PDB file of C-alpha atoms in Angstrom:
ATOM      1  CA  UNK A1478      -0.387  -0.290   0.222  1.00  0.00           C
ATOM      2  CA  UNK A1479       1.075   3.326  -0.830  1.00  0.00           C
ATOM      3  CA  UNK A1480       0.655   4.742   2.204  1.00  0.00           C
ATOM      4  CA  UNK A1481       2.980   2.714   4.446  1.00  0.00           C
ATOM      5  CA  UNK A1482       6.930   2.106   5.123  1.00  0.00           C
ATOM      6  CA  UNK A1483       9.011  -0.015   4.633  1.00  0.00           C
ATOM      7  CA  UNK A1484       7.742  -1.820   7.552  1.00  0.00           C
ATOM      8  CA  UNK A1485       4.530  -2.271   6.593  1.00  0.00           C
ATOM      9  CA  UNK A1486       3.517   0.072   8.786  1.00  0.00           C
ATOM     10  CA  UNK A1487       0.706   3.206   8.400  1.00  0.00           C
ATOM     11  CA  UNK A1488       2.556   6.701   7.818  1.00  0.00           C
ATOM     12  CA  UNK A1489       0.671   9.112  10.199  1.00  0.00           C
ATOM     13  CA  UNK A1490       3.139  11.637  10.336  1.00  0.00           C
ATOM     14  CA  UNK A1491       4.142  14.681   8.485  1.00  0.00           C
ATOM     15  CA  UNK A1492       6.755  14.614   6.333  1.00  0.00           C
ATOM     16  CA  UNK A1493       6.609  17.862   4.157  1.00  0.00           C
ATOM     17  CA  UNK A1494       7.961  19.623   7.177  1.00  0.00           C
ATOM     18  CA  UNK A1495       7.952  23.406   7.012  1.00  0.00           C
ATOM     19  CA  UNK A1496      11.824  22.579   8.813  1.00  0.00           C
ATOM     20  CA  UNK A1497      12.625  20.565   4.997  1.00  0.00           C
ATOM     21  CA  UNK A1498      11.056  23.015   3.303  1.00  0.00           C
ATOM     22  CA  UNK A1499      13.445  24.795   1.055  1.00  0.00           C
ATOM     23  CA  UNK A1500      11.371  27.809  -0.276  1.00  0.00           C
ATOM     24  CA  UNK A1501      10.521  28.888   2.985  1.00  0.00           C
ATOM     25  CA  UNK A1502      13.857  29.480   5.394  1.00  0.00           C
ATOM     26  CA  UNK A1503      12.913  29.753   9.145  1.00  0.00           C
ATOM     27  CA  UNK A1504      15.497  32.417  11.346  1.00  0.00           C
ATOM     28  CA  UNK A1505      16.738  30.741  14.398  1.00  0.00           C
ATOM     29  CA  UNK A1506      12.684  29.154  15.628  1.00  0.00           C
ATOM     30  CA  UNK A1507      10.681  31.236  14.075  1.00  0.00           C
ATOM     31  CA  UNK A1508       8.814  31.600  11.220  1.00  0.00           C
ATOM     32  CA  UNK A1509       9.138  34.579   8.286  1.00  0.00           C
ATOM     33  CA  UNK A1510       5.950  36.547   6.680  1.00  0.00           C
ATOM     34  CA  UNK A1511       6.160  35.402   2.848  1.00  0.00           C
ATOM     35  CA  UNK A1512       3.875  38.558   2.256  1.00  0.00           C
ATOM     36  CA  UNK A1513       6.460  40.236  -1.213  1.00  0.00           C
ATOM     37  CA  UNK A1514       4.691  43.854  -0.368  1.00  0.00           C
ATOM     38  CA  UNK A1515       5.642  43.564   3.337  1.00  0.00           C
ATOM     39  CA  UNK A1516       9.447  42.903   2.495  1.00  0.00           C
ATOM     40  CA  UNK A1517       9.929  44.925   0.092  1.00  0.00           C
ATOM     41  CA  UNK A1518       7.877  47.893   1.072  1.00  0.00           C
ATOM     42  CA  UNK A1519       7.720  47.987   4.674  1.00  0.00           C
ATOM     43  CA  UNK A1520      10.862  46.688   5.460  1.00  0.00           C
ATOM     44  CA  UNK A1521      10.019  42.865   7.036  1.00  0.00           C
ATOM     45  CA  UNK A1522       9.954  42.108  10.024  1.00  0.00           C
ATOM     46  CA  UNK A1523       6.214  42.435  11.732  1.00  0.00           C
ATOM     47  CA  UNK A1524       6.608  46.224  12.194  1.00  0.00           C
ATOM     48  CA  UNK A1525       5.625  46.183   8.299  1.00  0.00           C
ATOM     49  CA  UNK A1526       2.046  46.122   8.602  1.00  0.00           C
ATOM     50  CA  UNK A1527       1.676  49.523   9.601  1.00  0.00           C
ATOM     51  CA  UNK A1528       1.757  49.712   5.744  1.00  0.00           C
ATOM     52  CA  UNK A1529      -1.506  48.311   5.641  1.00  0.00           C
ATOM     53  CA  UNK A1530      -2.977  50.119   8.293  1.00  0.00           C
ATOM     54  CA  UNK A1531      -2.264  52.901   5.460  1.00  0.00           C
ATOM     55  CA  UNK A1532      -5.014  51.434   3.853  1.00  0.00           C
ATOM     56  CA  UNK A1533      -7.296  52.122   5.861  1.00  0.00           C
ATOM     57  CA  UNK A1534      -7.212  55.837   5.472  1.00  0.00           C
ATOM     58  CA  UNK A1535      -8.376  55.868   2.389  1.00  0.00           C
ATOM     59  CA  UNK A1536     -12.119  55.534   2.180  1.00  0.00           C
ATOM     60  CA  UNK A1537     -13.290  53.695  -0.650  1.00  0.00           C
ATOM     61  CA  UNK A1538     -11.151  50.643   0.524  1.00  0.00           C
ATOM     62  CA  UNK A1539     -12.210  50.895   4.024  1.00  0.00           C
ATOM     63  CA  UNK A1540     -15.650  51.225   2.823  1.00  0.00           C
ATOM     64  CA  UNK A1541     -15.369  47.704   0.592  1.00  0.00           C
ATOM     65  CA  UNK A1542     -13.106  46.284   3.684  1.00  0.00           C
ATOM     66  CA  UNK A1543     -15.996  46.905   6.247  1.00  0.00           C
ATOM     67  CA  UNK A1544     -18.798  45.658   3.315  1.00  0.00           C
ATOM     68  CA  UNK A1545     -17.201  42.978   3.427  1.00  0.00           C
ATOM     69  CA  UNK A1546     -16.331  42.180   6.815  1.00  0.00           C
ATOM     70  CA  UNK A1547     -20.011  43.542   8.334  1.00  0.00           C
ATOM     71  CA  UNK A1548     -21.849  40.294   5.320  1.00  0.00           C
ATOM     72  CA  UNK A1549     -19.781  37.734   7.180  1.00  0.00           C
ATOM     73  CA  UNK A1550     -20.971  39.837  10.954  1.00  0.00           C
ATOM     74  CA  UNK A1551     -24.421  39.872   9.111  1.00  0.00           C
ATOM     75  CA  UNK A1552     -24.682  35.758   8.799  1.00  0.00           C
ATOM     76  CA  UNK A1553     -26.727  33.673  11.858  1.00  0.00           C
ATOM     77  CA  UNK A1554     -25.095  31.332  13.495  1.00  0.00           C
ATOM     78  CA  UNK A1555     -26.428  28.417  15.609  1.00  0.00           C
ATOM     79  CA  UNK A1556     -24.779  25.714  17.752  1.00  0.00           C
ATOM     80  CA  UNK A1557     -26.337  22.344  16.734  1.00  0.00           C
ATOM     81  CA  UNK A1558     -26.388  19.066  19.385  1.00  0.00           C
ATOM     82  CA  UNK A1559     -23.984  16.477  18.120  1.00  0.00           C
ATOM     83  CA  UNK A1560     -27.344  13.857  18.243  1.00  0.00           C
ATOM     84  CA  UNK A1561     -30.018  13.519  19.796  1.00  0.00           C
ATOM     85  CA  UNK A1562     -29.205  12.103  23.199  1.00  0.00           C
ATOM     86  CA  UNK A1563     -29.944  14.142  26.576  1.00  0.00           C
ATOM     87  CA  UNK A1564     -25.534  14.762  26.713  1.00  0.00           C
ATOM     88  CA  UNK A1565     -24.957  15.859  23.370  1.00  0.00           C
ATOM     89  CA  UNK A1566     -28.411  18.132  23.784  1.00  0.00           C
ATOM     90  CA  UNK A1567     -26.971  19.082  27.085  1.00  0.00           C
ATOM     91  CA  UNK A1568     -23.247  19.814  25.631  1.00  0.00           C
ATOM     92  CA  UNK A1569     -24.932  21.727  22.765  1.00  0.00           C
ATOM     93  CA  UNK A1570     -27.119  24.500  25.595  1.00  0.00           C
ATOM     94  CA  UNK A1571     -23.966  24.794  27.301  1.00  0.00           C
ATOM     95  CA  UNK A1572     -21.794  25.944  24.103  1.00  0.00           C
ATOM     96  CA  UNK A1573     -24.310  28.163  23.197  1.00  0.00           C
ATOM     97  CA  UNK A1574     -24.440  29.963  26.542  1.00  0.00           C
ATOM     98  CA  UNK A1575     -21.476  30.832  27.170  1.00  0.00           C
ATOM     99  CA  UNK A1576     -21.140  31.841  22.737  1.00  0.00           C
ATOM    100  CA  UNK A1577     -23.782  33.987  24.186  1.00  0.00           C
ATOM    101  CA  UNK A1578     -22.569  35.071  27.616  1.00  0.00           C
ATOM    102  CA  UNK A1579     -19.589  37.837  25.269  1.00  0.00           C
ATOM    103  CA  UNK A1580     -20.003  39.413  22.594  1.00  0.00           C
ATOM    104  CA  UNK A1581     -19.260  36.884  19.340  1.00  0.00           C
ATOM    105  CA  UNK A1582     -19.786  39.182  16.854  1.00  0.00           C
ATOM    106  CA  UNK A1583     -16.949  41.788  17.875  1.00  0.00           C
ATOM    107  CA  UNK A1584     -14.898  39.246  18.211  1.00  0.00           C
ATOM    108  CA  UNK A1585     -15.619  37.754  14.564  1.00  0.00           C
ATOM    109  CA  UNK A1586     -15.250  41.551  13.354  1.00  0.00           C
ATOM    110  CA  UNK A1587     -12.219  41.615  15.254  1.00  0.00           C
ATOM    111  CA  UNK A1588     -10.441  38.936  14.706  1.00  0.00           C
ATOM    112  CA  UNK A1589     -11.799  39.618  10.371  1.00  0.00           C
ATOM    113  CA  UNK A1590      -8.811  41.904  10.573  1.00  0.00           C
ATOM    114  CA  UNK A1591      -7.212  39.153   8.822  1.00  0.00           C
ATOM    115  CA  UNK A1592      -8.597  39.341   6.078  1.00  0.00           C
ATOM    116  CA  UNK A1593      -6.367  42.957   5.264  1.00  0.00           C
ATOM    117  CA  UNK A1594      -3.459  41.419   6.920  1.00  0.00           C
ATOM    118  CA  UNK A1595      -3.588  37.830   6.755  1.00  0.00           C
ATOM    119  CA  UNK A1596      -3.325  36.840  10.561  1.00  0.00           C
ATOM    120  CA  UNK A1597      -5.657  38.269  13.459  1.00  0.00           C
ATOM    121  CA  UNK A1598      -5.014  37.570  16.902  1.00  0.00           C
ATOM    122  CA  UNK A1599      -7.541  38.112  20.238  1.00  0.00           C
ATOM    123  CA  UNK A1600      -6.912  37.542  23.502  1.00  0.00           C
ATOM    124  CA  UNK A1601      -9.023  35.454  25.375  1.00  0.00           C
ATOM    125  CA  UNK A1602      -9.978  36.265  28.973  1.00  0.00           C
ATOM    126  CA  UNK A1603     -11.611  33.346  30.996  1.00  0.00           C
ATOM    127  CA  UNK A1604     -14.066  33.399  34.047  1.00  0.00           C
ATOM    128  CA  UNK A1605     -15.014  31.103  36.251  1.00  0.00           C
ATOM    129  CA  UNK A1606     -19.178  31.358  36.090  1.00  0.00           C
ATOM    130  CA  UNK A1607     -20.376  29.159  39.045  1.00  0.00           C
ATOM    131  CA  UNK A1608     -19.422  25.400  38.569  1.00  0.00           C
ATOM    132  CA  UNK A1609     -18.055  25.834  34.907  1.00  0.00           C
ATOM    133  CA  UNK A1610     -15.274  27.641  32.517  1.00  0.00           C
ATOM    134  CA  UNK A1611     -16.286  30.697  30.369  1.00  0.00           C
ATOM    135  CA  UNK A1612     -14.845  33.493  28.609  1.00  0.00           C
ATOM    136  CA  UNK A1613     -15.900  36.103  29.631  1.00  0.00           C
ATOM    137  CA  UNK A1614     -14.507  38.513  26.216  1.00  0.00           C
ATOM    138  CA  UNK A1615     -11.569  38.534  23.789  1.00  0.00           C
ATOM    139  CA  UNK A1616      -9.582  41.353  23.376  1.00  0.00           C
ATOM    140  CA  UNK A1617      -8.389  42.383  19.919  1.00  0.00           C
ATOM    141  CA  UNK A1618      -4.288  42.815  20.157  1.00  0.00           C
ATOM    142  CA  UNK A1619      -2.096  43.849  17.245  1.00  0.00           C
ATOM    143  CA  UNK A1620      -0.995  41.360  15.208  1.00  0.00           C
ATOM    144  CA  UNK A1621       2.625  43.538  15.115  1.00  0.00           C
ATOM    145  CA  UNK A1622       3.137  42.173  18.567  1.00  0.00           C
ATOM    146  CA  UNK A1623       3.328  38.719  17.953  1.00  0.00           C
ATOM    147  CA  UNK A1624       5.863  35.953  15.355  1.00  0.00           C
ATOM    148  CA  UNK A1625       4.859  32.053  14.688  1.00  0.00           C
ATOM    149  CA  UNK A1626       7.280  29.107  15.467  1.00  0.00           C
ATOM    150  CA  UNK A1627       7.856  26.295  14.064  1.00  0.00           C
ATOM    151  CA  UNK A1628       5.448  23.490  14.806  1.00  0.00           C
ATOM    152  CA  UNK A1629       3.227  27.254  14.043  1.00  0.00           C
ATOM    153  CA  UNK A1630       2.097  28.223  16.758  1.00  0.00           C
ATOM    154  CA  UNK A1631       2.384  31.671  18.782  1.00  0.00           C
ATOM    155  CA  UNK A1632       4.363  33.813  19.978  1.00  0.00           C
ATOM    156  CA  UNK A1633       5.207  37.276  21.461  1.00  0.00           C
ATOM    157  CA  UNK A1634       7.601  39.784  20.800  1.00  0.00           C
ATOM    158  CA  UNK A1635       8.997  41.525  24.208  1.00  0.00           C
ATOM    159  CA  UNK A1636      11.301  43.549  24.980  1.00  0.00           C
ATOM    160  CA  UNK A1637      13.346  40.582  26.397  1.00  0.00           C
ATOM    161  CA  UNK A1638      13.154  38.855  23.498  1.00  0.00           C
ATOM    162  CA  UNK A1639      12.163  40.860  20.115  1.00  0.00           C
ATOM    163  CA  UNK A1640      13.449  38.094  17.532  1.00  0.00           C
ATOM    164  CA  UNK A1641      11.661  34.406  18.847  1.00  0.00           C
ATOM    165  CA  UNK A1642       9.324  35.567  21.060  1.00  0.00           C
ATOM    166  CA  UNK A1643       7.610  34.477  24.329  1.00  0.00           C
ATOM    167  CA  UNK A1644       5.910  30.802  23.777  1.00  0.00           C
ATOM    168  CA  UNK A1645       2.003  31.882  24.332  1.00  0.00           C
ATOM    169  CA  UNK A1646       0.536  29.636  26.696  1.00  0.00           C
ATOM    170  CA  UNK A1647      -2.603  27.389  24.589  1.00  0.00           C
ATOM    171  CA  UNK A1648      -6.518  28.426  24.465  1.00  0.00           C
ATOM    172  CA  UNK A1649      -5.085  31.451  25.317  1.00  0.00           C
ATOM    173  CA  UNK A1650      -5.248  33.740  22.478  1.00  0.00           C
ATOM    174  CA  UNK A1651      -7.406  32.523  19.035  1.00  0.00           C
ATOM    175  CA  UNK A1652      -5.682  33.386  15.490  1.00  0.00           C
ATOM    176  CA  UNK A1653      -7.527  33.610  13.027  1.00  0.00           C
ATOM    177  CA  UNK A1654      -5.415  33.486   9.174  1.00  0.00           C
ATOM    178  CA  UNK A1655      -6.597  34.345   6.108  1.00  0.00           C
ATOM    179  CA  UNK A1656      -5.275  33.188   2.459  1.00  0.00           C
ATOM    180  CA  UNK A1657      -3.516  31.081   4.094  1.00  0.00           C
ATOM    181  CA  UNK A1658      -0.413  28.762   1.489  1.00  0.00           C
ATOM    182  CA  UNK A1659       1.027  25.728   2.763  1.00  0.00           C
ATOM    183  CA  UNK A1660      -0.292  26.186   6.561  1.00  0.00           C
ATOM    184  CA  UNK A1661       1.521  29.580   6.953  1.00  0.00           C
ATOM    185  CA  UNK A1662       0.004  30.966  10.081  1.00  0.00           C
ATOM    186  CA  UNK A1663       0.869  34.107   8.630  1.00  0.00           C
ATOM    187  CA  UNK A1664      -1.681  33.893   5.817  1.00  0.00           C
ATOM    188  CA  UNK A1665      -1.806  35.735   2.964  1.00  0.00           C
ATOM    189  CA  UNK A1666      -4.102  39.162   2.950  1.00  0.00           C
ATOM    190  CA  UNK A1667      -6.361  41.774   0.986  1.00  0.00           C
ATOM    191  CA  UNK A1668      -3.200  44.583   1.398  1.00  0.00           C
ATOM    192  CA  UNK A1669      -0.465  42.988  -0.292  1.00  0.00           C
ATOM    193  CA  UNK A1670      -3.779  43.486  -3.518  1.00  0.00           C
ATOM    194  CA  UNK A1671      -5.109  46.816  -2.123  1.00  0.00           C
ATOM    195  CA  UNK A1672      -1.181  48.715  -1.482  1.00  0.00           C
ATOM    196  CA  UNK A1673      -0.768  49.426  -5.114  1.00  0.00           C
ATOM    197  CA  UNK A1674      -3.678  50.734  -5.568  1.00  0.00           C
ATOM    198  CA  UNK A1675      -4.065  52.776  -2.932  1.00  0.00           C
ATOM    199  CA  UNK A1676      -0.590  54.214  -3.153  1.00  0.00           C
ATOM    200  CA  UNK A1677      -1.150  54.669  -6.957  1.00  0.00           C
ATOM    201  CA  UNK A1678      -4.646  56.661  -6.103  1.00  0.00           C
ATOM    202  CA  UNK A1679      -2.876  59.097  -3.650  1.00  0.00           C
ATOM    203  CA  UNK A1680      -0.267  60.050  -5.855  1.00  0.00           C
ATOM    204  CA  UNK A1681      -3.164  60.898  -8.654  1.00  0.00           C
ATOM    205  CA  UNK A1682      -5.134  63.350  -6.124  1.00  0.00           C
ATOM    206  CA  UNK A1683      -2.043  64.594  -5.625  1.00  0.00           C
ATOM    207  CA  UNK A1684      -1.120  65.965  -8.832  1.00  0.00           C
ATOM    208  CA  UNK A1685      -5.412  66.134  -9.743  1.00  0.00           C
ATOM    209  CA  UNK A1686      -5.393  68.932  -6.229  1.00  0.00           C
ATOM    210  CA  UNK A1687      -1.541  70.576  -8.075  1.00  0.00           C
ATOM    211  CA  UNK A1688      -3.786  70.515 -11.857  1.00  0.00           C
ATOM    212  CA  UNK A1689      -6.623  72.322  -9.881  1.00  0.00           C
ATOM    213  CA  UNK A1690      -4.316  74.985  -8.578  1.00  0.00           C
ATOM    214  CA  UNK A1691      -3.208  75.619 -11.588  1.00  0.00           C
ATOM    215  CA  UNK A1692      -5.671  75.460 -13.723  1.00  0.00           C
ATOM    216  CA  UNK A1693      -8.795  75.515 -11.897  1.00  0.00           C
ATOM    217  CA  UNK A1694      -8.553  79.903 -11.655  1.00  0.00           C
ATOM    218  CA  UNK A1695      -7.211  81.944 -14.735  1.00  0.00           C
ATOM    219  CA  UNK A1696      -3.701  83.283 -13.853  1.00  0.00           C
ATOM    220  CA  UNK A1697      -3.296  87.036 -12.742  1.00  0.00           C
ATOM    221  CA  UNK A1698      -2.139  90.066 -14.815  1.00  0.00           C
ATOM    222  CA  UNK A1699      -1.164  93.266 -14.884  1.00  0.00           C
ATOM    223  CA  UNK A1700       0.421  96.406 -16.169  1.00  0.00           C
ATOM    224  CA  UNK A1701       1.807  99.526 -14.292  1.00  0.00           C
ATOM    225  CA  UNK A1702       3.801 102.664 -15.683  1.00  0.00           C
ATOM    226  CA  UNK A1703       7.122 101.750 -15.510  1.00  0.00           C
ATOM    227  CA  UNK A1704       9.472 103.180 -12.512  1.00  0.00           C
ATOM    228  CA  UNK A1705       6.423 103.620 -10.109  1.00  0.00           C
ATOM    229  CA  UNK A1706       6.811 101.837  -7.156  1.00  0.00           C
ATOM    230  CA  UNK A1707       3.968 102.368  -6.083  1.00  0.00           C
ATOM    231  CA  UNK A1708       1.891 101.324  -8.613  1.00  0.00           C
ATOM    232  CA  UNK A1709       3.643  97.489  -8.350  1.00  0.00           C
ATOM    233  CA  UNK A1710       2.623  97.399  -4.630  1.00  0.00           C
ATOM    234  CA  UNK A1711      -1.253  98.950  -5.084  1.00  0.00           C
ATOM    235  CA  UNK A1712      -1.142  96.195  -8.241  1.00  0.00           C
ATOM    236  CA  UNK A1713       0.205  93.482  -6.288  1.00  0.00           C
ATOM    237  CA  UNK A1714      -2.018  94.187  -3.429  1.00  0.00           C
ATOM    238  CA  UNK A1715      -5.365  94.143  -6.473  1.00  0.00           C
ATOM    239  CA  UNK A1716      -4.517  91.373  -7.915  1.00  0.00           C
ATOM    240  CA  UNK A1717      -4.192  89.153  -4.686  1.00  0.00           C
ATOM    241  CA  UNK A1718      -7.661  90.752  -3.538  1.00  0.00           C
ATOM    242  CA  UNK A1719      -9.089  88.975  -6.777  1.00  0.00           C
ATOM    243  CA  UNK A1720      -8.999  85.348  -4.859  1.00  0.00           C
ATOM    244  CA  UNK A1721     -10.818  86.918  -1.661  1.00  0.00           C
ATOM    245  CA  UNK A1722     -12.794  89.356  -2.684  1.00  0.00           C
ATOM    246  CA  UNK A1723     -16.132  90.625  -4.796  1.00  0.00           C
ATOM    247  CA  UNK A1724     -14.620  93.935  -6.068  1.00  0.00           C
ATOM    248  CA  UNK A1725     -11.546  95.519  -5.808  1.00  0.00           C
ATOM    249  CA  UNK A1726     -10.612  99.653  -6.310  1.00  0.00           C
ATOM    250  CA  UNK A1727      -7.426  99.990  -8.877  1.00  0.00           C
ATOM    251  CA  UNK A1728      -5.313 103.419  -9.657  1.00  0.00           C
ATOM    252  CA  UNK A1729      -5.779 105.138 -12.356  1.00  0.00           C
ATOM    253  CA  UNK A1730      -3.332 103.835 -15.243  1.00  0.00           C
ATOM    254  CA  UNK A1731      -3.021  99.908 -13.367  1.00  0.00           C
ATOM    255  CA  UNK A1732      -4.434  97.527 -15.845  1.00  0.00           C
ATOM    256  CA  UNK A1733      -5.641  94.033 -14.620  1.00  0.00           C
ATOM    257  CA  UNK A1734      -6.092  91.120 -17.262  1.00  0.00           C
ATOM    258  CA  UNK A1735      -7.110  87.698 -16.003  1.00  0.00           C
ATOM    259  CA  UNK A1736      -4.952  84.929 -18.582  1.00  0.00           C
ATOM    260  CA  UNK A1737      -7.278  81.550 -19.506  1.00  0.00           C
ATOM    261  CA  UNK A1738      -4.631  78.332 -19.045  1.00  0.00           C
ATOM    262  CA  UNK A1739      -4.885  76.214 -22.457  1.00  0.00           C
ATOM    263  CA  UNK A1740      -5.341  72.798 -20.513  1.00  0.00           C
ATOM    264  CA  UNK A1741      -3.299  69.903 -23.191  1.00  0.00           C
ATOM    265  CA  UNK A1742      -5.743  66.804 -23.065  1.00  0.00           C
ATOM    266  CA  UNK A1743      -8.743  65.861 -20.747  1.00  0.00           C
ATOM    267  CA  UNK A1744      -9.191  67.802 -17.438  1.00  0.00           C
ATOM    268  CA  UNK A1745     -10.718  64.425 -16.484  1.00  0.00           C
ATOM    269  CA  UNK A1746      -8.048  62.505 -16.564  1.00  0.00           C
ATOM    270  CA  UNK A1747      -6.906  62.314 -12.832  1.00  0.00           C
ATOM    271  CA  UNK A1748     -10.798  61.553 -12.763  1.00  0.00           C
ATOM    272  CA  UNK A1749     -10.941  58.144 -14.688  1.00  0.00           C
ATOM    273  CA  UNK A1750      -7.553  56.884 -13.062  1.00  0.00           C
ATOM    274  CA  UNK A1751      -8.987  57.301  -9.169  1.00  0.00           C
ATOM    275  CA  UNK A1752     -12.386  55.936 -10.134  1.00  0.00           C
ATOM    276  CA  UNK A1753     -10.322  52.433 -11.778  1.00  0.00           C
ATOM    277  CA  UNK A1754      -7.716  52.210  -9.160  1.00  0.00           C
ATOM    278  CA  UNK A1755     -11.607  51.902  -6.712  1.00  0.00           C
ATOM    279  CA  UNK A1756     -13.156  49.976  -9.266  1.00  0.00           C
ATOM    280  CA  UNK A1757      -9.632  47.714  -9.326  1.00  0.00           C
ATOM    281  CA  UNK A1758     -10.001  47.836  -4.869  1.00  0.00           C
ATOM    282  CA  UNK A1759     -13.720  46.493  -5.374  1.00  0.00           C
ATOM    283  CA  UNK A1760     -12.598  43.813  -7.233  1.00  0.00           C
ATOM    284  CA  UNK A1761     -10.275  42.457  -4.661  1.00  0.00           C
ATOM    285  CA  UNK A1762     -12.839  42.937  -1.430  1.00  0.00           C
ATOM    286  CA  UNK A1763     -15.794  41.703  -3.030  1.00  0.00           C
ATOM    287  CA  UNK A1764     -15.253  40.047  -5.836  1.00  0.00           C
ATOM    288  CA  UNK A1765     -17.381  43.101  -8.625  1.00  0.00           C
ATOM    289  CA  UNK A1766     -17.623  46.284  -8.426  1.00  0.00           C
ATOM    290  CA  UNK A1767     -21.774  47.035  -9.564  1.00  0.00           C
ATOM    291  CA  UNK A1768     -23.319  47.156  -6.082  1.00  0.00           C
ATOM    292  CA  UNK A1769     -20.353  49.363  -4.501  1.00  0.00           C
ATOM    293  CA  UNK A1770     -19.409  51.675  -7.113  1.00  0.00           C
ATOM    294  CA  UNK A1771     -23.347  51.677  -8.576  1.00  0.00           C
ATOM    295  CA  UNK A1772     -22.809  50.298 -11.972  1.00  0.00           C
ATOM    296  CA  UNK A1773     -26.110  50.487 -13.870  1.00  0.00           C
ATOM    297  CA  UNK A1774     -27.966  47.076 -14.392  1.00  0.00           C
ATOM    298  CA  UNK A1775     -28.761  46.476 -17.352  1.00  0.00           C
ATOM    299  CA  UNK A1776     -26.537  45.867 -20.624  1.00  0.00           C
ATOM    300  CA  UNK A1777     -23.370  44.430 -20.230  1.00  0.00           C
ATOM    301  CA  UNK A1778     -23.136  44.578 -16.736  1.00  0.00           C
ATOM    302  CA  UNK A1779     -26.187  42.309 -16.632  1.00  0.00           C
ATOM    303  CA  UNK A1780     -24.772  39.352 -18.160  1.00  0.00           C
ATOM    304  CA  UNK A1781     -21.860  39.876 -16.502  1.00  0.00           C
ATOM    305  CA  UNK A1782     -23.272  38.927 -13.271  1.00  0.00           C
ATOM    306  CA  UNK A1783     -25.163  36.237 -15.136  1.00  0.00           C
ATOM    307  CA  UNK A1784     -21.545  34.884 -16.043  1.00  0.00           C
ATOM    308  CA  UNK A1785     -21.046  34.482 -12.701  1.00  0.00           C
ATOM    309  CA  UNK A1786     -23.293  32.502 -11.678  1.00  0.00           C
ATOM    310  CA  UNK A1787     -23.563  30.067 -14.294  1.00  0.00           C
TER     311      UNK A1787
END
């Protein structure tokens, strides 16, 4: 049989372990995050996750991430007994009571931060409830404080051990990994896909604001008699007042004209760029753009949606 060793015994141990993974070298007993965006743009290490916090500063990125999280939280949940036996029903009732005793939906919402960053960590605060031990609350913890060992165990970085970290006790923390490949506990969050659209959009808006400042209002040009210092001063004050006052008064002999700037190309290029980046974010997070960007309900959009359902 293919699943037995040379002695005929079943092979029940893991063979392709992380320690033997030539594509995933560990460092002094701890794993490393394989997210290329964090490595190249964030400098690597747990603190690199800060660049994904900046993604949520973009209004559209924040909105689509919230929409996905809330869609999960809105789903109903239930506890089903393993069988119709009295013991299993009693166990189900106990589990249901404990889940109702703390903010279960809040815990799920906080753990969904893994969507963006790859993994999320919550610390379980246990509480003695009569003859049972239940959950009082689950406190969200910053992912940057944690790493993982070779057995995928959670380790907390401290001032005394900033590299390997201290191994955390069992059943004290809950970890949610998203987009994990090959058992990587760091996961692979949507941040690696959202980083560039938000980055390009931010640069685009910077240029857009510069464009608006330069071409949004005409350039003011004034003329005065050569050698007249007083007229020059009055002219500069008058041109400065044009941008703020409804009317101005200028002395005789001073002339002010407005120059319209010649703009080459389409003036909505920056807006189109920003909208395109928003669409890329919507597709990455939600898998579509229509419900987020309000695109039409017919034509190619409706046909595209039908293809998705088929």
